[in-house]
PDB file of C-alpha atoms in Angstrom:
ATOM      1  CA  MET A   1     -88.418 155.264  16.546  1.00  0.00           C
ATOM      2  CA  ARG A   2     -89.901 157.634  18.853  1.00  0.00           C
ATOM      3  CA  PHE A   3     -91.236 159.738  15.932  1.00  0.00           C
ATOM      4  CA  LEU A   4     -92.949 156.877  14.012  1.00  0.00           C
ATOM      5  CA  LEU A   5     -94.617 156.014  17.432  1.00  0.00           C
ATOM      6  CA  LEU A   6     -95.923 159.419  17.810  1.00  0.00           C
ATOM      7  CA  PHE A   7     -96.930 159.436  14.208  1.00  0.00           C
ATOM      8  CA  TRP A   8     -98.618 155.793  14.542  1.00  0.00           C
ATOM      9  CA  ARG A   9    -100.869 157.448  17.572  1.00  0.00           C
ATOM     10  CA  ALA A  10    -102.042 160.521  15.998  1.00  0.00           C
ATOM     11  CA  LEU A  11    -103.300 158.953  12.688  1.00  0.00           C
ATOM     12  CA  PRO A  12    -106.577 158.132  13.938  1.00  0.00           C
ATOM     13  CA  TYR A  13    -107.011 161.995  15.193  1.00  0.00           C
ATOM     14  CA  ALA A  14    -105.594 163.430  11.814  1.00  0.00           C
ATOM     15  CA  ASP A  15    -108.889 163.832  10.141  1.00  0.00           C
ATOM     16  CA  ARG A  16    -109.924 165.950  12.377  1.00  0.00           C
ATOM     17  CA  PHE A  17    -107.918 168.983  10.951  1.00  0.00           C
ATOM     18  CA  THR A  18    -108.452 167.945   7.478  1.00  0.00           C
ATOM     19  CA  SER A  19    -110.253 169.802   5.165  1.00  0.00           C
ATOM     20  CA  PRO A  20    -112.729 168.149   2.669  1.00  0.00           C
ATOM     21  CA  ARG A  21    -110.726 169.802  -0.029  1.00  0.00           C
ATOM     22  CA  ALA A  22    -107.533 168.047   1.165  1.00  0.00           C
ATOM     23  CA  ALA A  23    -109.221 164.708   1.761  1.00  0.00           C
ATOM     24  CA  LYS A  24    -110.610 164.692  -1.370  1.00  0.00           C
ATOM     25  CA  ILE A  25    -107.063 165.341  -2.978  1.00  0.00           C
ATOM     26  CA  GLY A  26    -105.561 162.569  -0.500  1.00  0.00           C
ATOM     27  CA  ALA A  27    -108.108 160.072  -1.765  1.00  0.00           C
ATOM     28  CA  TRP A  28    -106.624 160.733  -5.349  1.00  0.00           C
ATOM     29  CA  GLN A  29    -103.454 160.517  -4.352  1.00  0.00           C
ATOM     30  CA  ALA A  30    -103.884 157.091  -2.951  1.00  0.00           C
ATOM     31  CA  PHE A  31    -106.049 156.069  -6.076  1.00  0.00           C
ATOM     32  CA  GLY A  32    -102.794 157.282  -8.143  1.00  0.00           C
ATOM     33  CA  ALA A  33    -100.365 155.400  -5.943  1.00  0.00           C
ATOM     34  CA  THR A  34    -102.291 152.033  -5.821  1.00  0.00           C
ATOM     35  CA  VAL A  35    -102.798 152.550  -9.979  1.00  0.00           C
ATOM     36  CA  ALA A  36     -98.855 153.006 -10.189  1.00  0.00           C
ATOM     37  CA  PHE A  37     -98.208 150.119  -8.252  1.00  0.00           C
ATOM     38  CA  GLY A  38    -100.523 147.769  -9.894  1.00  0.00           C
ATOM     39  CA  ALA A  39     -99.050 148.841 -13.199  1.00  0.00           C
ATOM     40  CA  PHE A  40     -95.324 147.895 -11.940  1.00  0.00           C
ATOM     41  CA  HIS A  41     -96.808 144.887 -10.576  1.00  0.00           C
ATOM     42  CA  SER A  42     -98.490 143.987 -13.637  1.00  0.00           C
ATOM     43  CA  TRP A  43     -95.161 144.395 -15.677  1.00  0.00           C
ATOM     44  CA  LEU A  44     -93.420 142.281 -13.268  1.00  0.00           C
ATOM     45  CA  SER A  45     -96.339 139.439 -14.026  1.00  0.00           C
ATOM     46  CA  SER A  46     -95.588 139.637 -17.838  1.00  0.00           C
ATOM     47  CA  ALA A  47     -93.554 137.194 -19.836  1.00  0.00           C
ATOM     48  CA  ARG A  48     -91.251 139.992 -21.240  1.00  0.00           C
ATOM     49  CA  SER A  49     -90.181 140.789 -17.899  1.00  0.00           C
ATOM     50  CA  LYS A  50     -89.483 137.267 -17.206  1.00  0.00           C
ATOM     51  CA  GLU A  51     -87.772 136.715 -20.578  1.00  0.00           C
ATOM     52  CA  MET A  52     -85.672 139.793 -19.481  1.00  0.00           C
ATOM     53  CA  THR A  53     -84.765 138.192 -16.198  1.00  0.00           C
ATOM     54  CA  GLN A  54     -83.716 135.189 -17.851  1.00  0.00           C
ATOM     55  CA  LYS A  55     -81.497 136.585 -20.454  1.00  0.00           C
ATOM     56  CA  LEU A  56     -79.647 138.384 -17.359  1.00  0.00           C
ATOM     57  CA  ILE A  57     -78.970 135.701 -15.027  1.00  0.00           C
ATOM     58  CA  GLY A  58     -79.749 132.583 -17.094  1.00  0.00           C
ATOM     59  CA  GLU A  59     -82.744 130.611 -17.937  1.00  0.00           C
ATOM     60  CA  ARG A  60     -82.433 128.003 -14.736  1.00  0.00           C
ATOM     61  CA  PHE A  61     -82.208 130.814 -12.319  1.00  0.00           C
ATOM     62  CA  GLY A  62     -84.359 133.135 -14.109  1.00  0.00           C
ATOM     63  CA  ARG A  63     -87.208 130.530 -14.110  1.00  0.00           C
ATOM     64  CA  GLY A  64     -86.259 129.262 -10.570  1.00  0.00           C
ATOM     65  CA  PHE A  65     -86.295 132.616  -8.562  1.00  0.00           C
ATOM     66  CA  TYR A  66     -88.511 134.682 -10.435  1.00  0.00           C
ATOM     67  CA  ARG A  67     -91.424 133.857  -8.262  1.00  0.00           C
ATOM     68  CA  LEU A  68     -89.578 134.025  -5.315  1.00  0.00           C
ATOM     69  CA  PHE A  69     -88.352 137.755  -6.188  1.00  0.00           C
ATOM     70  CA  PHE A  70     -91.950 138.562  -7.196  1.00  0.00           C
ATOM     71  CA  ASN A  71     -93.314 137.652  -4.026  1.00  0.00           C
ATOM     72  CA  VAL A  72     -90.679 139.615  -2.013  1.00  0.00           C
ATOM     73  CA  GLN A  73     -90.800 142.532  -3.847  1.00  0.00           C
ATOM     74  CA  ALA A  74     -94.746 142.518  -3.764  1.00  0.00           C
ATOM     75  CA  LEU A  75     -94.201 142.204  -0.024  1.00  0.00           C
ATOM     76  CA  VAL A  76     -91.921 145.281   0.299  1.00  0.00           C
ATOM     77  CA  ALA A  77     -93.614 147.410  -2.356  1.00  0.00           C
ATOM     78  CA  THR A  78     -97.304 146.955  -0.722  1.00  0.00           C
ATOM     79  CA  MET A  79     -95.751 147.819   2.701  1.00  0.00           C
ATOM     80  CA  ALA A  80     -94.792 150.919   0.885  1.00  0.00           C
ATOM     81  CA  LEU A  81     -97.842 151.777  -0.880  1.00  0.00           C
ATOM     82  CA  VAL A  82     -99.359 151.493   2.768  1.00  0.00           C
ATOM     83  CA  GLY A  83     -97.443 153.695   3.971  1.00  0.00           C
ATOM     84  CA  VAL A  84     -98.329 156.330   1.191  1.00  0.00           C
ATOM     85  CA  VAL A  85    -101.802 155.610   1.680  1.00  0.00           C
ATOM     86  CA  MET A  86    -101.911 156.118   5.352  1.00  0.00           C
ATOM     87  CA  SER A  87     -99.630 159.615   5.173  1.00  0.00           C
ATOM     88  CA  ARG A  88    -102.287 160.989   3.057  1.00  0.00           C
ATOM     89  CA  PRO A  89    -104.941 163.605   4.281  1.00  0.00           C
ATOM     90  CA  GLN A  90    -107.952 161.898   5.134  1.00  0.00           C
ATOM     91  CA  LYS A  91    -111.573 162.172   6.653  1.00  0.00           C
ATOM     92  CA  VAL A  92    -113.743 159.334   8.114  1.00  0.00           C
ATOM     93  CA  ILE A  93    -116.363 157.966   5.729  1.00  0.00           C
ATOM     94  CA  TYR A  94    -117.815 155.900   8.011  1.00  0.00           C
ATOM     95  CA  ARG A  95    -117.266 154.054  11.166  1.00  0.00           C
ATOM     96  CA  ALA A  96    -119.199 150.683  12.622  1.00  0.00           C
ATOM     97  CA  THR A  97    -119.785 150.568  16.094  1.00  0.00           C
ATOM     98  CA  GLY A  98    -121.105 147.659  18.466  1.00  0.00           C
ATOM     99  CA  LEU A  99    -122.557 144.901  16.733  1.00  0.00           C
ATOM    100  CA  LYS A 100    -122.072 146.029  13.459  1.00  0.00           C
ATOM    101  CA  ARG A 101    -118.545 146.516  13.865  1.00  0.00           C
ATOM    102  CA  ASP A 102    -118.154 142.930  15.316  1.00  0.00           C
ATOM    103  CA  ALA A 103    -120.283 141.512  12.071  1.00  0.00           C
ATOM    104  CA  HIS A 104    -117.563 143.498   9.862  1.00  0.00           C
ATOM    105  CA  TRP A 105    -114.546 141.979  11.704  1.00  0.00           C
ATOM    106  CA  ALA A 106    -116.160 138.562  11.334  1.00  0.00           C
ATOM    107  CA  VAL A 107    -116.400 139.061   7.635  1.00  0.00           C
ATOM    108  CA  GLN A 108    -112.642 140.130   7.484  1.00  0.00           C
ATOM    109  CA  LEU A 109    -111.697 137.231   9.649  1.00  0.00           C
ATOM    110  CA  ALA A 110    -113.577 134.661   7.486  1.00  0.00           C
ATOM    111  CA  CYS A 111    -111.856 136.357   4.093  1.00  0.00           C
ATOM    112  CA  ILE A 112    -108.307 136.098   5.977  1.00  0.00           C
ATOM    113  CA  VAL A 113    -109.242 132.066   6.671  1.00  0.00           C
ATOM    114  CA  VAL A 114    -110.543 131.727   2.911  1.00  0.00           C
ATOM    115  CA  ALA A 115    -107.235 133.430   1.580  1.00  0.00           C
ATOM    116  CA  LEU A 116    -104.974 130.953   3.690  1.00  0.00           C
ATOM    117  CA  TRP A 117    -106.785 128.121   3.054  1.00  0.00           C
ATOM    118  CA  SER A 118    -106.354 129.014  -0.893  1.00  0.00           C
ATOM    119  CA  VAL A 119    -102.445 129.272  -0.282  1.00  0.00           C
ATOM    120  CA  LYS A 120    -102.462 125.887   1.344  1.00  0.00           C
ATOM    121  CA  GLU A 121    -104.053 124.570  -1.865  1.00  0.00           C
ATOM    122  CA  LEU A 122    -101.746 125.998  -3.992  1.00  0.00           C
ATOM    123  CA  ARG A 123     -98.971 124.466  -1.924  1.00  0.00           C
ATOM    124  CA  PHE A 124     -97.173 127.044  -0.105  1.00  0.00           C
ATOM    125  CA  ARG A 125     -93.670 126.200  -0.965  1.00  0.00           C
ATOM    126  CA  ARG A 126     -94.754 126.525  -4.809  1.00  0.00           C
ATOM    127  CA  PHE A 127     -96.883 129.586  -4.785  1.00  0.00           C
ATOM    128  CA  SER A 128     -94.182 131.471  -2.782  1.00  0.00           C
ATOM    129  CA  GLY A 129     -91.319 130.596  -5.172  1.00  0.00           C
ATOM    130  CA  VAL A 130     -89.264 128.414  -2.667  1.00  0.00           C
ATOM    131  CA  GLU A 131     -90.028 125.327  -4.187  1.00  0.00           C
ATOM    132  CA  GLY A 132     -88.685 126.696  -7.783  1.00  0.00           C
ATOM    133  CA  ALA A 133     -85.813 128.412  -6.091  1.00  0.00           C
ATOM    134  CA  ILE A 134     -84.442 124.892  -4.559  1.00  0.00           C
ATOM    135  CA  ASP A 135     -85.175 122.960  -7.817  1.00  0.00           C
ATOM    136  CA  ALA A 136     -82.976 125.886  -9.492  1.00  0.00           C
ATOM    137  CA  VAL A 137     -80.210 125.608  -6.897  1.00  0.00           C
ATOM    138  CA  GLN A 138     -80.584 121.781  -7.112  1.00  0.00           C
ATOM    139  CA  ALA A 139     -79.961 121.796 -10.945  1.00  0.00           C
ATOM    140  CA  LYS A 140     -83.266 119.744 -11.380  1.00  0.00           C
ATOM    141  CA  ASP A 141     -84.393 119.353 -15.196  1.00  0.00           C
ATOM    142  CA  ALA A 142     -88.040 120.416 -13.998  1.00  0.00           C
ATOM    143  CA  ILE A 143     -88.428 123.581 -12.136  1.00  0.00           C
ATOM    144  CA  ALA A 144     -91.408 123.988 -10.155  1.00  0.00           C
ATOM    145  CA  GLU A 145     -93.082 127.641 -11.547  1.00  0.00           C
ATOM    146  CA  ALA A 146     -96.053 129.283 -10.112  1.00  0.00           C
ATOM    147  CA  GLU A 147     -97.373 131.500 -12.349  1.00  0.00           C
ATOM    148  CA  ALA A 148    -100.971 132.194 -11.023  1.00  0.00           C
ATOM    149  CA  GLN A 149    -103.432 132.103  -8.092  1.00  0.00           C
ATOM    150  CA  THR A 150    -105.704 129.271  -9.488  1.00  0.00           C
ATOM    151  CA  PRO A 151    -104.974 125.795 -10.436  1.00  0.00           C
ATOM    152  CA  ASP A 152    -105.064 125.430 -14.317  1.00  0.00           C
ATOM    153  CA  GLY A 153    -105.428 121.624 -14.097  1.00  0.00           C
ATOM    154  CA  THR A 154    -102.340 120.826 -16.155  1.00  0.00           C
ATOM    155  CA  ASP A 155    -100.467 119.361 -12.949  1.00  0.00           C
ATOM    156  CA  SER A 156    -101.122 117.340  -9.816  1.00  0.00           C
ATOM    157  CA  LEU A 157    -103.390 119.833  -8.162  1.00  0.00           C
ATOM    158  CA  ASP A 158    -107.072 119.015  -7.950  1.00  0.00           C
ATOM    159  CA  LEU A 159    -109.044 121.801  -9.400  1.00  0.00           C
ATOM    160  CA  GLU A 160    -111.926 121.736  -7.299  1.00  0.00           C
ATOM    161  CA  ARG A 161    -110.510 121.525  -3.662  1.00  0.00           C
ATOM    162  CA  GLY A 162    -111.088 123.695  -0.708  1.00  0.00           C
ATOM    163  CA  PRO A 163    -112.227 127.239  -1.869  1.00  0.00           C
ATOM    164  CA  TYR A 164    -111.766 126.372  -5.411  1.00  0.00           C
ATOM    165  CA  ALA A 165    -114.560 124.244  -5.150  1.00  0.00           C
ATOM    166  CA  TRP A 166    -116.878 127.138  -4.817  1.00  0.00           C
ATOM    167  CA  SER A 167    -114.960 129.891  -6.714  1.00  0.00           C
ATOM    168  CA  ARG A 168    -112.147 129.895  -9.438  1.00  0.00           C
ATOM    169  CA  HIS A 169    -110.777 132.855  -7.915  1.00  0.00           C
ATOM    170  CA  PRO A 170    -110.819 132.970  -4.340  1.00  0.00           C
ATOM    171  CA  MET A 171    -107.412 134.281  -3.810  1.00  0.00           C
ATOM    172  CA  GLU A 172    -108.518 137.549  -5.678  1.00  0.00           C
ATOM    173  CA  TRP A 173    -112.177 137.694  -4.283  1.00  0.00           C
ATOM    174  CA  ALA A 174    -111.391 137.297  -0.507  1.00  0.00           C
ATOM    175  CA  PRO A 175    -108.790 140.273  -0.109  1.00  0.00           C
ATOM    176  CA  LEU A 176    -111.347 142.459  -1.974  1.00  0.00           C
ATOM    177  CA  ILE A 177    -113.994 141.693   0.388  1.00  0.00           C
ATOM    178  CA  LEU A 178    -111.741 142.017   3.234  1.00  0.00           C
ATOM    179  CA  LEU A 179    -110.949 145.539   2.247  1.00  0.00           C
ATOM    180  CA  TRP A 180    -114.466 146.569   1.812  1.00  0.00           C
ATOM    181  CA  ALA A 181    -115.634 144.956   4.911  1.00  0.00           C
ATOM    182  CA  THR A 182    -113.504 147.345   6.872  1.00  0.00           C
ATOM    183  CA  PRO A 183    -115.370 148.524  10.027  1.00  0.00           C
ATOM    184  CA  LEU A 184    -113.559 152.076   9.387  1.00  0.00           C
ATOM    185  CA  LEU A 185    -113.497 153.624   6.144  1.00  0.00           C
ATOM    186  CA  LYS A 186    -111.737 156.659   5.404  1.00  0.00           C
ATOM    187  CA  THR A 187    -111.213 158.664   2.234  1.00  0.00           C
ATOM    188  CA  ASN A 188    -107.556 157.831   1.653  1.00  0.00           C
ATOM    189  CA  TRP A 189    -108.563 154.209   1.739  1.00  0.00           C
ATOM    190  CA  LEU A 190    -111.575 154.746  -0.276  1.00  0.00           C
ATOM    191  CA  GLY A 191    -109.367 155.748  -3.142  1.00  0.00           C
ATOM    192  CA  PHE A 192    -107.005 152.664  -2.284  1.00  0.00           C
ATOM    193  CA  ASN A 193    -109.906 150.569  -2.205  1.00  0.00           C
ATOM    194  CA  ILE A 194    -111.266 151.430  -5.658  1.00  0.00           C
ATOM    195  CA  ALA A 195    -107.985 151.260  -7.378  1.00  0.00           C
ATOM    196  CA  THR A 196    -107.348 147.631  -5.905  1.00  0.00           C
ATOM    197  CA  THR A 197    -110.934 146.696  -7.073  1.00  0.00           C
ATOM    198  CA  LEU A 198    -110.053 147.676 -10.622  1.00  0.00           C
ATOM    199  CA  TYR A 199    -106.586 145.993 -10.567  1.00  0.00           C
ATOM    200  CA  MET A 200    -108.271 142.852  -9.246  1.00  0.00           C
ATOM    201  CA  ILE A 201    -110.897 142.622 -11.909  1.00  0.00           C
ATOM    202  CA  PHE A 202    -108.553 143.137 -14.613  1.00  0.00           C
ATOM    203  CA  GLY A 203    -106.046 140.862 -13.141  1.00  0.00           C
ATOM    204  CA  VAL A 204    -109.004 137.948 -13.205  1.00  0.00           C
ATOM    205  CA  TRP A 205    -109.560 138.980 -16.575  1.00  0.00           C
ATOM    206  CA  GLN A 206    -106.191 138.409 -17.843  1.00  0.00           C
ATOM    207  CA  GLU A 207    -105.703 135.210 -15.699  1.00  0.00           C
ATOM    208  CA  GLU A 208    -108.920 133.860 -17.015  1.00  0.00           C
ATOM    209  CA  LYS A 209    -107.491 134.168 -20.652  1.00  0.00           C
ATOM    210  CA  ARG A 210    -104.271 132.722 -19.757  1.00  0.00           C
ATOM    211  CA  LEU A 211    -105.696 129.573 -17.814  1.00  0.00           C
ATOM    212  CA  ALA A 212    -108.298 128.980 -20.830  1.00  0.00           C
ATOM    213  CA  ALA A 213    -105.276 129.022 -23.308  1.00  0.00           C
ATOM    214  CA  LYS A 214    -103.098 126.781 -20.646  1.00  0.00           C
ATOM    215  CA  GLY A 215    -105.471 124.291 -19.151  1.00  0.00           C
ATOM    216  CA  GLY A 216    -107.342 123.188 -22.115  1.00  0.00           C
ATOM    217  CA  GLU A 217    -110.282 120.816 -21.790  1.00  0.00           C
ATOM    218  CA  ALA A 218    -109.542 120.283 -17.936  1.00  0.00           C
ATOM    219  CA  TRP A 219    -110.136 124.069 -17.616  1.00  0.00           C
ATOM    220  CA  LYS A 220    -113.048 124.144 -19.577  1.00  0.00           C
ATOM    221  CA  ARG A 221    -114.821 121.309 -17.315  1.00  0.00           C
ATOM    222  CA  TYR A 222    -113.900 122.971 -14.028  1.00  0.00           C
ATOM    223  CA  CYS A 223    -115.381 126.668 -15.267  1.00  0.00           C
ATOM    224  CA  SER A 224    -118.435 124.345 -16.335  1.00  0.00           C
ATOM    225  CA  ARG A 225    -118.815 123.486 -12.660  1.00  0.00           C
ATOM    226  CA  VAL A 226    -117.389 126.383 -10.894  1.00  0.00           C
ATOM    227  CA  GLY A 227    -118.569 129.796 -10.822  1.00  0.00           C
ATOM    228  CA  LEU A 228    -116.051 133.041 -11.674  1.00  0.00           C
ATOM    229  CA  VAL A 229    -116.882 134.521  -8.385  1.00  0.00           C
ATOM    230  CA  PHE A 230    -118.747 131.777  -6.160  1.00  0.00           C
ATOM    231  CA  GLY A 231    -121.156 128.932  -6.799  1.00  0.00           C
ATOM    232  CA  ARG A 232    -121.376 125.504  -8.194  1.00  0.00           C
ATOM    233  CA  LYS A 233    -123.254 124.643 -11.188  1.00  0.00           C
ATOM    234  CA  LYS A 234    -125.217 121.373 -11.851  1.00  0.00           C
TER     235      LYS A 234
END
């Protein structure tokens, strides 16, 4: 425990002893680790992975517990990824101070609010997978499944509520802005941010295709009124 505390305290000063070459290698290592995380995350999101799980533990429990399992492993894997990125050689790219730093923090706080608001609109119990797990245990015929971070218009959720009235994917864009609005950017986190941005854009593209196929006319009407990133259309 004492070693971890000393390691945490030493991190802000690590870049003073890092060569530019080592920092560049560290950035690529962070990028690669994030790409590997994204590939694993995408595979677990695939229909193939879900089908394999249902064959292994049964359709009811596979459908009911998959979302909860997915979110728990995502949390654990993200914590591991952050640990890997933080441990890479690093140098400071920029550091905001004074009012600029406060502005960065204000933007980050707004992003956190938007992300939490988005989860609320999706219903936390369903989004987290808790509702589906309870349905599976209670042997309900209809199991609540949350497959995306955007309402698809095929259930009782209102498509144009909260942040979803202004963006079709606030759960993706808010975290991205949060990352880039950091008042302190280091080379290792630059690699992480770039890989995460590419993964998020790919994820939005995939999600748009899935929602268009599932949402039908309701989704088409929603897209005609609300922008992909931000804005409302007349």
